[in-house]
mmCIF file of C-alpha atoms and ligand atoms in Angstrom:
data_model
loop_
_atom_site.group_PDB
_atom_site.id
_atom_site.type_symbol
_atom_site.label_atom_id
_atom_site.label_comp_id
_atom_site.label_asym_id
_atom_site.label_seq_id
_atom_site.Cartn_x
_atom_site.Cartn_y
_atom_site.Cartn_z
ATOM 1 C CA UNK Z 9 169.528 31.675 64.593
ATOM 2 C CA UNK Z 10 165.785 32.214 63.546
ATOM 3 C CA UNK Z 11 166.369 30.245 59.700
ATOM 4 C CA UNK Z 12 167.633 27.174 61.043
ATOM 5 C CA UNK Z 13 164.738 26.354 62.125
ATOM 6 C CA UNK Z 14 161.373 24.743 60.229
ATOM 7 C CA UNK Z 15 159.003 27.278 58.288
ATOM 8 C CA UNK Z 16 156.114 26.416 58.287
ATOM 9 C CA UNK Z 17 155.383 26.978 54.081
ATOM 10 C CA UNK Z 18 153.670 29.660 52.277
ATOM 11 C CA UNK Z 19 152.653 27.344 49.987
ATOM 12 C CA UNK Z 20 148.988 27.139 50.175
ATOM 13 C CA UNK Z 21 147.489 25.520 47.458
ATOM 14 C CA UNK Z 22 147.211 22.290 49.996
ATOM 15 C CA UNK Z 23 144.432 24.968 52.206
ATOM 16 C CA UNK Z 24 141.420 23.766 51.494
ATOM 17 C CA UNK Z 25 138.445 25.662 50.148
ATOM 18 C CA UNK Z 26 136.777 26.133 52.980
ATOM 19 C CA UNK Z 27 138.901 28.188 54.294
ATOM 20 C CA UNK Z 28 139.616 30.351 51.687
ATOM 21 C CA UNK Z 29 136.112 31.158 51.157
ATOM 22 C CA UNK Z 30 135.773 31.740 54.886
ATOM 23 C CA UNK Z 31 139.274 34.169 54.249
ATOM 24 C CA UNK Z 32 137.486 35.803 51.036
ATOM 25 C CA UNK Z 33 134.677 36.008 52.992
ATOM 26 C CA UNK Z 34 135.320 40.295 54.661
ATOM 27 C CA UNK Z 35 136.512 40.877 50.615
ATOM 28 C CA UNK Z 36 133.502 39.763 49.370
ATOM 29 C CA UNK Z 37 131.227 41.892 51.297
ATOM 30 C CA UNK Z 38 134.051 45.385 51.048
ATOM 31 C CA UNK Z 39 134.061 44.911 47.223
ATOM 32 C CA UNK Z 40 130.282 44.831 47.893
ATOM 33 C CA UNK Z 41 130.258 47.671 50.512
ATOM 34 C CA UNK Z 42 132.293 49.186 47.572
ATOM 35 C CA UNK Z 43 130.033 49.653 44.745
ATOM 36 C CA UNK Z 44 126.860 50.391 46.407
ATOM 37 C CA UNK Z 45 126.215 53.356 46.247
ATOM 38 C CA UNK Z 46 125.762 52.769 42.397
ATOM 39 C CA UNK Z 47 124.143 49.809 43.465
ATOM 40 C CA UNK Z 48 121.845 52.257 45.066
ATOM 41 C CA UNK Z 49 121.845 55.026 42.870
ATOM 42 C CA UNK Z 50 121.730 53.939 39.914
ATOM 43 C CA UNK Z 51 118.794 51.643 38.144
ATOM 44 C CA UNK Z 52 119.667 51.164 34.310
ATOM 45 C CA UNK Z 53 120.850 47.666 34.038
ATOM 46 C CA UNK Z 54 124.196 48.103 32.512
ATOM 47 C CA UNK Z 55 125.902 50.122 35.410
ATOM 48 C CA UNK Z 56 123.945 46.995 38.335
ATOM 49 C CA UNK Z 57 125.669 44.470 35.771
ATOM 50 C CA UNK Z 58 129.268 46.550 35.309
ATOM 51 C CA UNK Z 59 128.745 46.459 39.277
ATOM 52 C CA UNK Z 60 128.323 43.204 40.727
ATOM 53 C CA UNK Z 61 131.288 42.161 37.484
ATOM 54 C CA UNK Z 62 133.566 44.208 39.368
ATOM 55 C CA UNK Z 63 132.089 42.917 43.055
ATOM 56 C CA UNK Z 64 132.914 39.073 41.501
ATOM 57 C CA UNK Z 65 135.577 39.866 39.910
ATOM 58 C CA UNK Z 66 137.451 40.991 42.414
ATOM 59 C CA UNK Z 67 136.728 37.912 45.087
ATOM 60 C CA UNK Z 68 137.129 35.501 42.399
ATOM 61 C CA UNK Z 69 141.028 36.934 41.783
ATOM 62 C CA UNK Z 70 141.403 36.983 45.847
ATOM 63 C CA UNK Z 71 139.898 33.658 46.399
ATOM 64 C CA UNK Z 72 142.391 32.637 43.731
ATOM 65 C CA UNK Z 73 144.964 34.336 45.457
ATOM 66 C CA UNK Z 74 144.571 32.662 48.347
ATOM 67 C CA UNK Z 75 143.317 29.793 47.516
ATOM 68 C CA UNK Z 76 147.411 28.811 45.423
ATOM 69 C CA UNK Z 77 149.720 30.534 47.541
ATOM 70 C CA UNK Z 78 150.267 32.907 44.331
ATOM 71 C CA UNK Z 79 150.224 36.550 43.908
ATOM 72 C CA UNK Z 80 151.742 37.776 40.729
ATOM 73 C CA UNK Z 81 149.555 35.542 38.593
ATOM 74 C CA UNK Z 82 145.850 36.659 39.664
ATOM 75 C CA UNK Z 83 147.277 40.622 40.678
ATOM 76 C CA UNK Z 84 148.109 40.200 37.426
ATOM 77 C CA UNK Z 85 144.926 39.851 35.980
ATOM 78 C CA UNK Z 86 143.300 42.397 37.443
ATOM 79 C CA UNK Z 87 145.993 45.498 36.917
ATOM 80 C CA UNK Z 88 146.437 44.899 33.477
ATOM 81 C CA UNK Z 89 142.236 45.275 33.717
ATOM 82 C CA UNK Z 90 142.780 48.847 34.980
ATOM 83 C CA UNK Z 91 145.336 49.714 32.601
ATOM 84 C CA UNK Z 92 143.263 48.407 29.877
ATOM 85 C CA UNK Z 93 140.148 50.225 30.970
ATOM 86 C CA UNK Z 94 141.147 52.660 32.635
ATOM 87 C CA UNK Z 95 141.413 55.109 29.195
ATOM 88 C CA UNK Z 96 138.328 53.939 28.021
ATOM 89 C CA UNK Z 97 136.058 55.223 31.359
ATOM 90 C CA UNK Z 98 138.869 58.408 31.468
ATOM 91 C CA UNK Z 99 138.416 59.969 27.490
ATOM 92 C CA UNK Z 100 134.762 58.828 27.488
ATOM 93 C CA UNK Z 101 134.599 61.557 29.896
ATOM 94 C CA UNK Z 102 136.609 64.354 29.109
ATOM 95 C CA UNK Z 103 134.921 63.690 25.852
ATOM 96 C CA UNK Z 104 131.390 64.014 26.481
ATOM 97 C CA UNK Z 105 132.585 67.611 28.392
ATOM 98 C CA UNK Z 106 135.304 68.774 25.936
ATOM 99 C CA UNK Z 107 134.304 67.246 22.173
ATOM 100 C CA UNK Z 108 137.940 65.760 22.676
ATOM 101 C CA UNK Z 109 140.701 64.649 24.531
ATOM 102 C CA UNK Z 110 143.055 67.903 23.866
ATOM 103 C CA UNK Z 111 142.911 70.756 26.110
ATOM 104 C CA UNK Z 112 142.066 73.918 25.013
ATOM 105 C CA UNK Z 113 144.618 76.300 26.960
ATOM 106 C CA UNK Z 114 141.671 77.950 27.850
ATOM 107 C CA UNK Z 115 139.841 74.932 30.005
ATOM 108 C CA UNK Z 116 143.459 75.221 30.975
ATOM 109 C CA UNK Z 117 142.973 78.982 32.724
ATOM 110 C CA UNK Z 118 139.978 78.016 34.096
ATOM 111 C CA UNK Z 119 141.310 74.660 36.215
ATOM 112 C CA UNK Z 120 139.093 71.941 33.965
ATOM 113 C CA UNK Z 121 142.680 70.160 33.820
ATOM 114 C CA UNK Z 122 141.587 66.277 35.505
ATOM 115 C CA UNK Z 123 144.215 66.454 38.695
ATOM 116 C CA UNK Z 124 147.268 63.590 38.083
ATOM 117 C CA UNK Z 125 148.703 61.791 41.538
ATOM 118 C CA UNK Z 126 151.944 61.605 39.186
ATOM 119 C CA UNK Z 127 152.695 65.573 39.818
ATOM 120 C CA UNK Z 128 152.190 65.601 43.678
ATOM 121 C CA UNK Z 129 156.162 65.306 43.929
ATOM 122 C CA UNK Z 130 156.410 68.043 41.777
ATOM 123 C CA UNK Z 131 154.021 70.126 43.763
ATOM 124 C CA UNK Z 132 156.439 70.349 46.803
ATOM 125 C CA UNK Z 133 159.458 72.966 46.169
ATOM 126 C CA UNK Z 134 156.613 74.879 45.043
ATOM 127 C CA UNK Z 135 154.556 74.855 47.512
ATOM 128 C CA UNK Z 136 156.528 74.675 50.189
ATOM 129 C CA UNK Z 137 158.909 77.634 48.944
ATOM 130 C CA UNK Z 138 155.525 80.375 47.454
ATOM 131 C CA UNK Z 139 152.483 78.023 49.003
ATOM 132 C CA UNK Z 140 151.248 77.910 44.350
ATOM 133 C CA UNK Z 141 150.436 74.647 43.540
ATOM 134 C CA UNK Z 142 151.568 74.548 40.428
ATOM 135 C CA UNK Z 143 148.957 72.590 38.690
ATOM 136 C CA UNK Z 144 146.464 74.552 36.523
ATOM 137 C CA UNK Z 145 143.512 71.804 37.600
ATOM 138 C CA UNK Z 146 141.268 73.307 40.832
ATOM 139 C CA UNK Z 147 141.614 72.056 44.486
ATOM 140 C CA UNK Z 148 137.670 71.077 45.061
ATOM 141 C CA UNK Z 149 135.253 69.346 42.882
ATOM 142 C CA UNK Z 150 133.635 70.726 40.186
ATOM 143 C CA UNK Z 151 131.181 69.501 37.208
ATOM 144 C CA UNK Z 152 133.193 70.064 35.054
ATOM 145 C CA UNK Z 153 136.077 68.357 37.152
ATOM 146 C CA UNK Z 154 135.385 65.579 39.379
ATOM 147 C CA UNK Z 155 139.312 64.612 39.531
ATOM 148 C CA UNK Z 156 140.218 67.813 41.835
ATOM 149 C CA UNK Z 157 143.596 68.389 43.386
ATOM 150 C CA UNK Z 158 142.170 67.620 46.560
ATOM 151 C CA UNK Z 159 140.617 64.400 46.097
ATOM 152 C CA UNK Z 160 143.193 62.938 43.663
ATOM 153 C CA UNK Z 161 146.073 63.607 46.717
ATOM 154 C CA UNK Z 162 143.715 62.563 48.794
ATOM 155 C CA UNK Z 163 143.100 59.117 47.355
ATOM 156 C CA UNK Z 164 146.747 58.633 46.688
ATOM 157 C CA UNK Z 165 147.976 59.594 50.608
ATOM 158 C CA UNK Z 166 145.384 56.711 52.105
ATOM 159 C CA UNK Z 167 146.396 54.519 49.748
ATOM 160 C CA UNK Z 168 150.413 55.184 50.404
ATOM 161 C CA UNK Z 169 150.028 55.315 53.897
ATOM 162 C CA UNK Z 170 148.904 50.876 52.479
ATOM 163 C CA UNK Z 171 151.052 50.108 50.208
ATOM 164 C CA UNK Z 172 153.769 52.113 50.525
ATOM 165 C CA UNK Z 173 155.383 51.426 46.800
ATOM 166 C CA UNK Z 174 153.389 48.829 46.468
ATOM 167 C CA UNK Z 175 151.046 51.885 44.560
ATOM 168 C CA UNK Z 176 152.272 50.713 41.570
ATOM 169 C CA UNK Z 177 151.787 47.048 41.298
ATOM 170 C CA UNK Z 178 147.760 47.735 43.174
ATOM 171 C CA UNK Z 179 146.489 51.119 42.186
ATOM 172 C CA UNK Z 180 148.964 52.977 39.175
ATOM 173 C CA UNK Z 181 146.606 51.893 35.944
ATOM 174 C CA UNK Z 182 149.086 53.609 33.891
ATOM 175 C CA UNK Z 183 151.343 50.189 35.407
ATOM 176 C CA UNK Z 184 148.711 47.476 34.535
ATOM 177 C CA UNK Z 185 149.144 49.387 30.631
ATOM 178 C CA UNK Z 186 153.014 48.139 30.552
ATOM 179 C CA UNK Z 187 152.295 44.541 32.479
ATOM 180 C CA UNK Z 188 149.880 43.363 29.475
ATOM 181 C CA UNK Z 189 152.032 44.417 27.059
ATOM 182 C CA UNK Z 190 155.633 42.055 28.517
ATOM 183 C CA UNK Z 191 152.921 39.199 29.261
ATOM 184 C CA UNK Z 192 151.570 39.411 25.561
ATOM 185 C CA UNK Z 193 156.057 38.140 24.802
ATOM 186 C CA UNK Z 194 155.800 34.354 24.732
ATOM 187 C CA UNK Z 195 159.447 35.182 25.979
ATOM 188 C CA UNK Z 196 162.550 38.248 26.664
ATOM 189 C CA UNK Z 197 164.215 39.645 23.501
ATOM 190 C CA UNK Z 198 166.208 41.361 24.888
ATOM 191 C CA UNK Z 199 167.466 40.024 28.352
ATOM 192 C CA UNK Z 200 170.781 41.179 29.534
ATOM 193 C CA UNK Z 201 169.857 44.295 30.933
ATOM 194 C CA UNK Z 202 172.210 46.731 32.901
ATOM 195 C CA UNK Z 203 170.476 46.567 36.987
ATOM 196 C CA UNK Z 204 171.935 50.019 37.520
ATOM 197 C CA UNK Z 205 168.689 51.047 34.687
ATOM 198 C CA UNK Z 206 166.654 50.849 38.029
ATOM 199 C CA UNK Z 207 168.468 54.399 39.339
ATOM 200 C CA UNK Z 208 168.095 56.347 36.453
ATOM 201 C CA UNK Z 209 164.196 57.344 38.124
ATOM 202 C CA UNK Z 210 165.945 58.660 40.754
ATOM 203 C CA UNK Z 211 167.472 61.123 37.990
ATOM 204 C CA UNK Z 212 164.534 61.599 36.447
ATOM 205 C CA UNK Z 213 162.810 62.148 39.359
ATOM 206 C CA UNK Z 214 165.696 65.196 40.862
ATOM 207 C CA UNK Z 215 166.092 66.847 37.563
ATOM 208 C CA UNK Z 216 162.024 67.062 36.742
ATOM 209 C CA UNK Z 217 161.477 68.299 40.859
ATOM 210 C CA UNK Z 218 163.658 71.215 40.092
ATOM 211 C CA UNK Z 219 163.625 71.730 36.649
ATOM 212 C CA UNK Z 220 159.218 72.591 37.758
ATOM 213 C CA UNK Z 221 160.478 74.745 41.264
ATOM 214 C CA UNK Z 222 163.137 76.962 38.296
ATOM 215 C CA UNK Z 223 160.177 77.220 35.418
ATOM 216 C CA UNK Z 224 157.013 77.366 37.982
ATOM 217 C CA UNK Z 225 155.150 74.163 36.223
ATOM 218 C CA UNK Z 226 155.223 70.407 36.454
ATOM 219 C CA UNK Z 227 158.063 69.169 34.092
ATOM 220 C CA UNK Z 228 157.403 65.536 33.506
ATOM 221 C CA UNK Z 229 154.066 66.287 32.783
ATOM 222 C CA UNK Z 230 154.303 69.400 29.908
ATOM 223 C CA UNK Z 231 157.003 67.659 28.550
ATOM 224 C CA UNK Z 232 157.465 63.570 29.390
ATOM 225 C CA UNK Z 233 154.663 61.907 30.097
ATOM 226 C CA UNK Z 234 154.413 58.952 28.223
ATOM 227 C CA UNK Z 235 150.681 57.866 29.292
ATOM 228 C CA UNK Z 236 149.378 61.853 27.670
ATOM 229 C CA UNK Z 237 149.297 59.547 24.271
ATOM 230 C CA UNK Z 238 146.319 57.750 26.946
ATOM 231 C CA UNK Z 239 144.346 60.775 28.768
ATOM 232 C CA UNK Z 240 144.875 63.860 27.545
ATOM 233 C CA UNK Z 241 147.085 66.402 26.212
ATOM 234 C CA UNK Z 242 147.422 70.510 25.326
ATOM 235 C CA UNK Z 243 145.874 71.668 22.282
ATOM 236 C CA UNK Z 244 148.604 71.031 19.431
ATOM 237 C CA UNK Z 245 148.068 75.536 17.988
ATOM 238 C CA UNK Z 246 152.163 75.316 17.154
ATOM 239 C CA UNK Z 247 155.755 74.239 17.642
ATOM 240 C CA UNK Z 248 155.848 73.943 20.913
ATOM 241 C CA UNK Z 249 152.727 71.379 21.767
ATOM 242 C CA UNK Z 250 153.483 69.454 18.884
ATOM 243 C CA UNK Z 251 157.228 69.105 20.131
ATOM 244 C CA UNK Z 252 155.540 67.892 23.026
ATOM 245 C CA UNK Z 253 152.988 65.977 21.578
ATOM 246 C CA UNK Z 254 155.971 64.368 19.946
ATOM 247 C CA UNK Z 255 157.738 63.731 22.843
ATOM 248 C CA UNK Z 256 154.441 62.127 25.071
ATOM 249 C CA UNK Z 257 153.372 59.672 22.166
ATOM 250 C CA UNK Z 258 157.918 58.859 20.767
ATOM 251 C CA UNK Z 259 157.757 57.739 24.842
ATOM 252 C CA UNK Z 260 154.785 55.705 24.690
ATOM 253 C CA UNK Z 261 155.786 53.910 21.956
ATOM 254 C CA UNK Z 262 159.682 52.721 23.148
ATOM 255 C CA UNK Z 263 158.795 52.470 27.174
ATOM 256 C CA UNK Z 264 154.993 52.136 27.533
ATOM 257 C CA UNK Z 265 154.861 49.255 23.975
ATOM 258 C CA UNK Z 266 158.180 48.308 22.532
ATOM 259 C CA UNK Z 267 160.906 47.727 25.438
ATOM 260 C CA UNK Z 268 157.992 46.137 27.755
ATOM 261 C CA UNK Z 269 157.728 43.677 24.482
ATOM 262 C CA UNK Z 270 160.887 43.028 24.080
ATOM 263 C CA UNK Z 271 162.025 42.990 28.328
ATOM 264 C CA UNK Z 272 158.811 41.450 29.459
ATOM 265 C CA UNK Z 273 159.826 43.827 31.858
ATOM 266 C CA UNK Z 274 158.311 46.950 32.386
ATOM 267 C CA UNK Z 275 159.954 49.079 31.478
ATOM 268 C CA UNK Z 276 158.221 52.706 32.129
ATOM 269 C CA UNK Z 277 157.967 52.463 35.783
ATOM 270 C CA UNK Z 278 160.683 50.936 36.282
ATOM 271 C CA UNK Z 279 163.477 52.262 34.375
ATOM 272 C CA UNK Z 280 161.997 56.079 34.048
ATOM 273 C CA UNK Z 281 158.849 56.950 36.314
ATOM 274 C CA UNK Z 282 159.835 59.802 38.907
ATOM 275 C CA UNK Z 283 156.369 58.760 41.087
ATOM 276 C CA UNK Z 284 157.828 54.629 40.978
ATOM 277 C CA UNK Z 285 161.247 56.783 41.990
ATOM 278 C CA UNK Z 286 158.772 58.985 44.880
ATOM 279 C CA UNK Z 287 156.816 55.635 45.024
ATOM 280 C CA UNK Z 288 159.774 54.086 46.516
ATOM 281 C CA UNK Z 289 160.895 56.536 49.309
ATOM 282 C CA UNK Z 290 157.565 55.683 51.323
ATOM 283 C CA UNK Z 291 158.157 51.572 51.102
ATOM 284 C CA UNK Z 292 160.916 52.924 54.108
ATOM 285 C CA UNK Z 293 157.917 53.517 56.035
ATOM 286 C CA UNK Z 294 155.209 50.661 55.096
ATOM 287 C CA UNK Z 295 155.658 47.474 57.513
ATOM 288 C CA UNK Z 296 155.484 45.337 54.751
ATOM 289 C CA UNK Z 297 158.760 43.935 52.356
ATOM 290 C CA UNK Z 298 160.194 40.371 50.361
ATOM 291 C CA UNK Z 299 163.250 39.646 52.491
ATOM 292 C CA UNK Z 300 165.229 35.746 51.195
ATOM 293 C CA UNK Z 301 165.757 33.617 53.762
ATOM 294 C CA UNK Z 302 169.625 32.938 52.980
ATOM 295 C CA UNK Z 303 169.389 29.252 54.530
ATOM 296 C CA UNK Z 304 167.602 28.015 52.036
ATOM 297 C CA UNK Z 305 168.342 30.335 48.725
ATOM 298 C CA UNK Z 306 170.191 28.389 46.132
ATOM 299 C CA UNK Z 307 171.541 31.433 44.300
ATOM 300 C CA UNK Z 308 169.453 30.119 41.062
ATOM 301 C CA UNK Z 309 168.736 33.319 39.963
ATOM 302 C CA UNK Z 310 164.590 32.709 39.150
ATOM 303 C CA UNK Z 311 163.387 35.387 41.663
ATOM 304 C CA UNK Z 312 165.501 37.835 39.827
ATOM 305 C CA UNK Z 313 164.237 36.717 36.598
ATOM 306 C CA UNK Z 314 161.118 37.664 37.223
ATOM 307 C CA UNK Z 315 161.231 40.770 37.935
ATOM 308 C CA UNK Z 316 159.443 43.188 36.417
ATOM 309 C CA UNK Z 317 161.924 46.077 37.489
ATOM 310 C CA UNK Z 318 165.088 44.528 39.074
ATOM 311 C CA UNK Z 319 164.347 45.476 41.856
ATOM 312 C CA UNK Z 320 166.128 41.442 43.349
ATOM 313 C CA UNK Z 321 169.130 41.389 41.943
ATOM 314 C CA UNK Z 322 171.789 38.973 42.626
ATOM 315 C CA UNK Z 323 173.620 41.305 45.687
ATOM 316 C CA UNK Z 324 170.736 42.321 47.085
ATOM 317 C CA UNK Z 325 169.721 38.362 47.088
ATOM 318 C CA UNK Z 326 172.900 37.844 49.137
ATOM 319 C CA UNK Z 327 171.924 40.067 51.692
ATOM 320 C CA UNK Z 328 169.309 38.089 51.977
ATOM 321 C CA UNK Z 329 166.907 41.928 50.472
ATOM 322 C CA UNK Z 330 165.076 43.655 48.030
ATOM 323 C CA UNK Z 331 166.335 46.795 46.821
ATOM 324 C CA UNK Z 332 163.822 49.899 47.733
ATOM 325 C CA UNK Z 333 162.068 50.136 44.343
ATOM 326 C CA UNK Z 334 160.964 46.492 44.821
ATOM 327 C CA UNK Z 335 156.902 47.326 43.801
ATOM 328 C CA UNK Z 336 155.317 44.188 45.947
ATOM 329 C CA UNK Z 337 153.563 42.829 43.035
ATOM 330 C CA UNK Z 338 154.877 38.585 44.297
ATOM 331 C CA UNK Z 339 156.567 37.698 41.345
ATOM 332 C CA UNK Z 340 159.875 36.628 42.814
ATOM 333 C CA UNK Z 341 158.735 35.241 45.963
ATOM 334 C CA UNK Z 342 155.965 33.131 43.240
ATOM 335 C CA UNK Z 343 159.467 31.681 41.010
ATOM 336 C CA UNK Z 344 161.133 30.975 43.664
ATOM 337 C CA UNK Z 345 160.454 26.625 44.473
ATOM 338 C CA UNK Z 346 162.648 26.844 47.311
ATOM 339 C CA UNK Z 347 160.403 28.857 49.372
ATOM 340 C CA UNK Z 348 163.762 31.456 50.224
ATOM 341 C CA UNK Z 349 161.789 34.590 48.668
ATOM 342 C CA UNK Z 350 159.255 34.992 51.754
ATOM 343 C CA UNK Z 351 156.908 38.129 52.058
ATOM 344 C CA UNK Z 352 157.662 39.398 55.322
ATOM 345 C CA UNK Z 353 156.398 42.096 58.062
ATOM 346 C CA UNK Z 354 159.175 44.624 59.514
ATOM 347 C CA UNK Z 355 159.957 43.838 63.246
ATOM 348 C CA UNK Z 356 158.481 40.213 63.564
ATOM 349 C CA UNK Z 357 161.279 37.440 62.681
ATOM 350 C CA UNK Z 358 161.725 35.953 59.321
ATOM 351 C CA UNK Z 359 160.756 32.576 60.057
ATOM 352 C CA UNK Z 360 157.119 33.720 61.684
ATOM 353 C CA UNK Z 361 154.834 32.528 59.048
ATOM 354 C CA UNK Z 362 155.286 34.278 55.559
ATOM 355 C CA UNK Z 363 151.648 32.891 54.400
ATOM 356 C CA UNK Z 364 150.555 35.078 57.156
ATOM 357 C CA UNK Z 365 152.123 38.008 56.533
ATOM 358 C CA UNK Z 366 151.138 37.135 52.581
ATOM 359 C CA UNK Z 367 147.663 37.523 54.205
ATOM 360 C CA UNK Z 368 148.090 40.269 56.292
ATOM 361 C CA UNK Z 369 148.936 42.526 53.673
ATOM 362 C CA UNK Z 370 146.806 41.267 50.467
ATOM 363 C CA UNK Z 371 144.172 42.572 52.911
ATOM 364 C CA UNK Z 372 145.477 46.067 52.938
ATOM 365 C CA UNK Z 373 146.181 45.573 49.011
ATOM 366 C CA UNK Z 374 143.065 44.254 47.859
ATOM 367 C CA UNK Z 375 140.714 47.017 49.692
ATOM 368 C CA UNK Z 376 143.165 49.487 47.746
ATOM 369 C CA UNK Z 377 142.433 48.083 44.524
ATOM 370 C CA UNK Z 378 138.792 47.724 45.564
ATOM 371 C CA UNK Z 379 138.581 50.549 46.780
ATOM 372 C CA UNK Z 380 139.926 52.601 43.860
ATOM 373 C CA UNK Z 381 140.578 50.160 41.199
ATOM 374 C CA UNK Z 382 137.142 48.538 41.359
ATOM 375 C CA UNK Z 383 134.789 51.628 41.220
ATOM 376 C CA UNK Z 384 137.609 53.073 37.728
ATOM 377 C CA UNK Z 385 136.511 49.035 36.404
ATOM 378 C CA UNK Z 386 132.880 49.398 37.315
ATOM 379 C CA UNK Z 387 132.687 53.073 34.828
ATOM 380 C CA UNK Z 388 135.248 52.083 32.636
ATOM 381 C CA UNK Z 389 132.758 48.727 32.084
ATOM 382 C CA UNK Z 390 129.609 50.582 31.515
ATOM 383 C CA UNK Z 391 131.493 53.694 29.010
ATOM 384 C CA UNK Z 392 132.886 50.340 27.386
ATOM 385 C CA UNK Z 393 129.300 49.528 26.917
ATOM 386 C CA UNK Z 394 128.226 52.651 25.990
ATOM 387 C CA UNK Z 395 130.805 52.938 22.573
ATOM 388 C CA UNK Z 396 129.979 49.256 21.493
ATOM 389 C CA UNK Z 397 126.624 49.840 21.833
ATOM 390 C CA UNK Z 398 126.977 53.091 19.476
ATOM 391 C CA UNK Z 399 128.453 51.217 17.006
HETATM 392 S S1 LIG Q 28 164.303 32.346 42.930
HETATM 393 FE FE1 LIG Q 28 165.011 31.941 45.856
HETATM 394 S S2 LIG Q 28 166.380 29.851 45.163
HETATM 395 FE FE2 LIG Q 28 166.396 31.422 43.985
HETATM 396 S S3 LIG Q 28 167.674 32.784 44.018
HETATM 397 FE FE3 LIG Q 28 165.362 33.680 44.735
HETATM 398 S S4 LIG Q 28 165.555 33.432 46.677
HETATM 399 FE FE4 LIG Q 28 166.907 32.284 46.097
HETATM 400 S S1 LIG Q 29 161.827 41.990 44.383
HETATM 401 FE FE1 LIG Q 29 160.339 40.973 43.818
HETATM 402 S S2 LIG Q 29 157.678 41.451 45.263
HETATM 403 FE FE2 LIG Q 29 159.026 43.045 44.703
HETATM 404 S S3 LIG Q 29 159.096 44.073 42.160
HETATM 405 FE FE3 LIG Q 29 160.710 42.701 41.905
HETATM 406 S S4 LIG Q 29 158.801 41.028 41.803
HETATM 407 FE FE4 LIG Q 29 158.142 42.860 43.187
#
């Protein structure tokens, strides 16, 4: 059996600076390439500085991941920055366009609503049955709505092919907000959480997909999305829109702020988000996964305590694997002192160099994070600068 062989360590703190630098070079060039349109097209110092800062930021974090052998800590710095800065850039551009973060009904009718990838699963049944997209945005980008349906679905599709469910820890700016809040708490106030809560997002997905098809509107978007609180929402004009506003803010306060602080888990992502459940399905076709080498594992539970979404449980560890909702954040691997939790490429031997599997995954994940998140970060930094400069 492969598991009785000597496996190369996946803790390359032993790896030399030169090798880590060499392996980082392609990612540095990729980051430069991604920022090239900004570096070329913009001539103001703020935009140039923001683009260069993003290149340095993404490259330095990638280098640290290679040099230390740790994934979670360095990825989290990027991810939290993305989560916190995204609303700044997004809201600044909305306010510049409309003067407000609420969408008046006239703008919805005109198709000026930015498309949100979270709506994707809710579009499928109505689109298949009636060839209608039940979202009030425009299919192609317009001067007043660059986040069109085609642009956002194209981006989501490309990222999902490469990342699978890892979308939720390398691309979803909403998750970064929760992860930031969870990081603030020194220790969890609530430690015991029933692992069956991780099934709730599947139920929410089923209900929202069916209700969206029945009501012919994206139900999660109109009634349940906590992130409306930091992006955009319907203009409050009557009892219904007032009620929606209260629901959005309450869910945000509970699932994105209070519970992550108390549990140090990503409670919205792990225990509610229907899009997260939908994204889990793509783990089936993604070639990267986390496995547990039973020959090394001492059942200490450190991986389970570290996991932000309870995707690894005592039961899954006994079977040498993680659950379908694993978002490949790497926290369990980093927490395992026995090198039993491993990065793995499906179809290869468990012993086949886990660090190489991690490296392969990281090249894809970080390239996507730089392409998508990097441009969000650069735009948001510029918006932040102008906000601060205006006082
Ligand atoms: S942290 Fe490592 S040794 Fe401990 S239970 Fe998890 S896989 Fe096993
Ligand atoms: S199982 Fe490991 S990699 Fe997957 S979400 Fe949990 S901590 Fe992250």
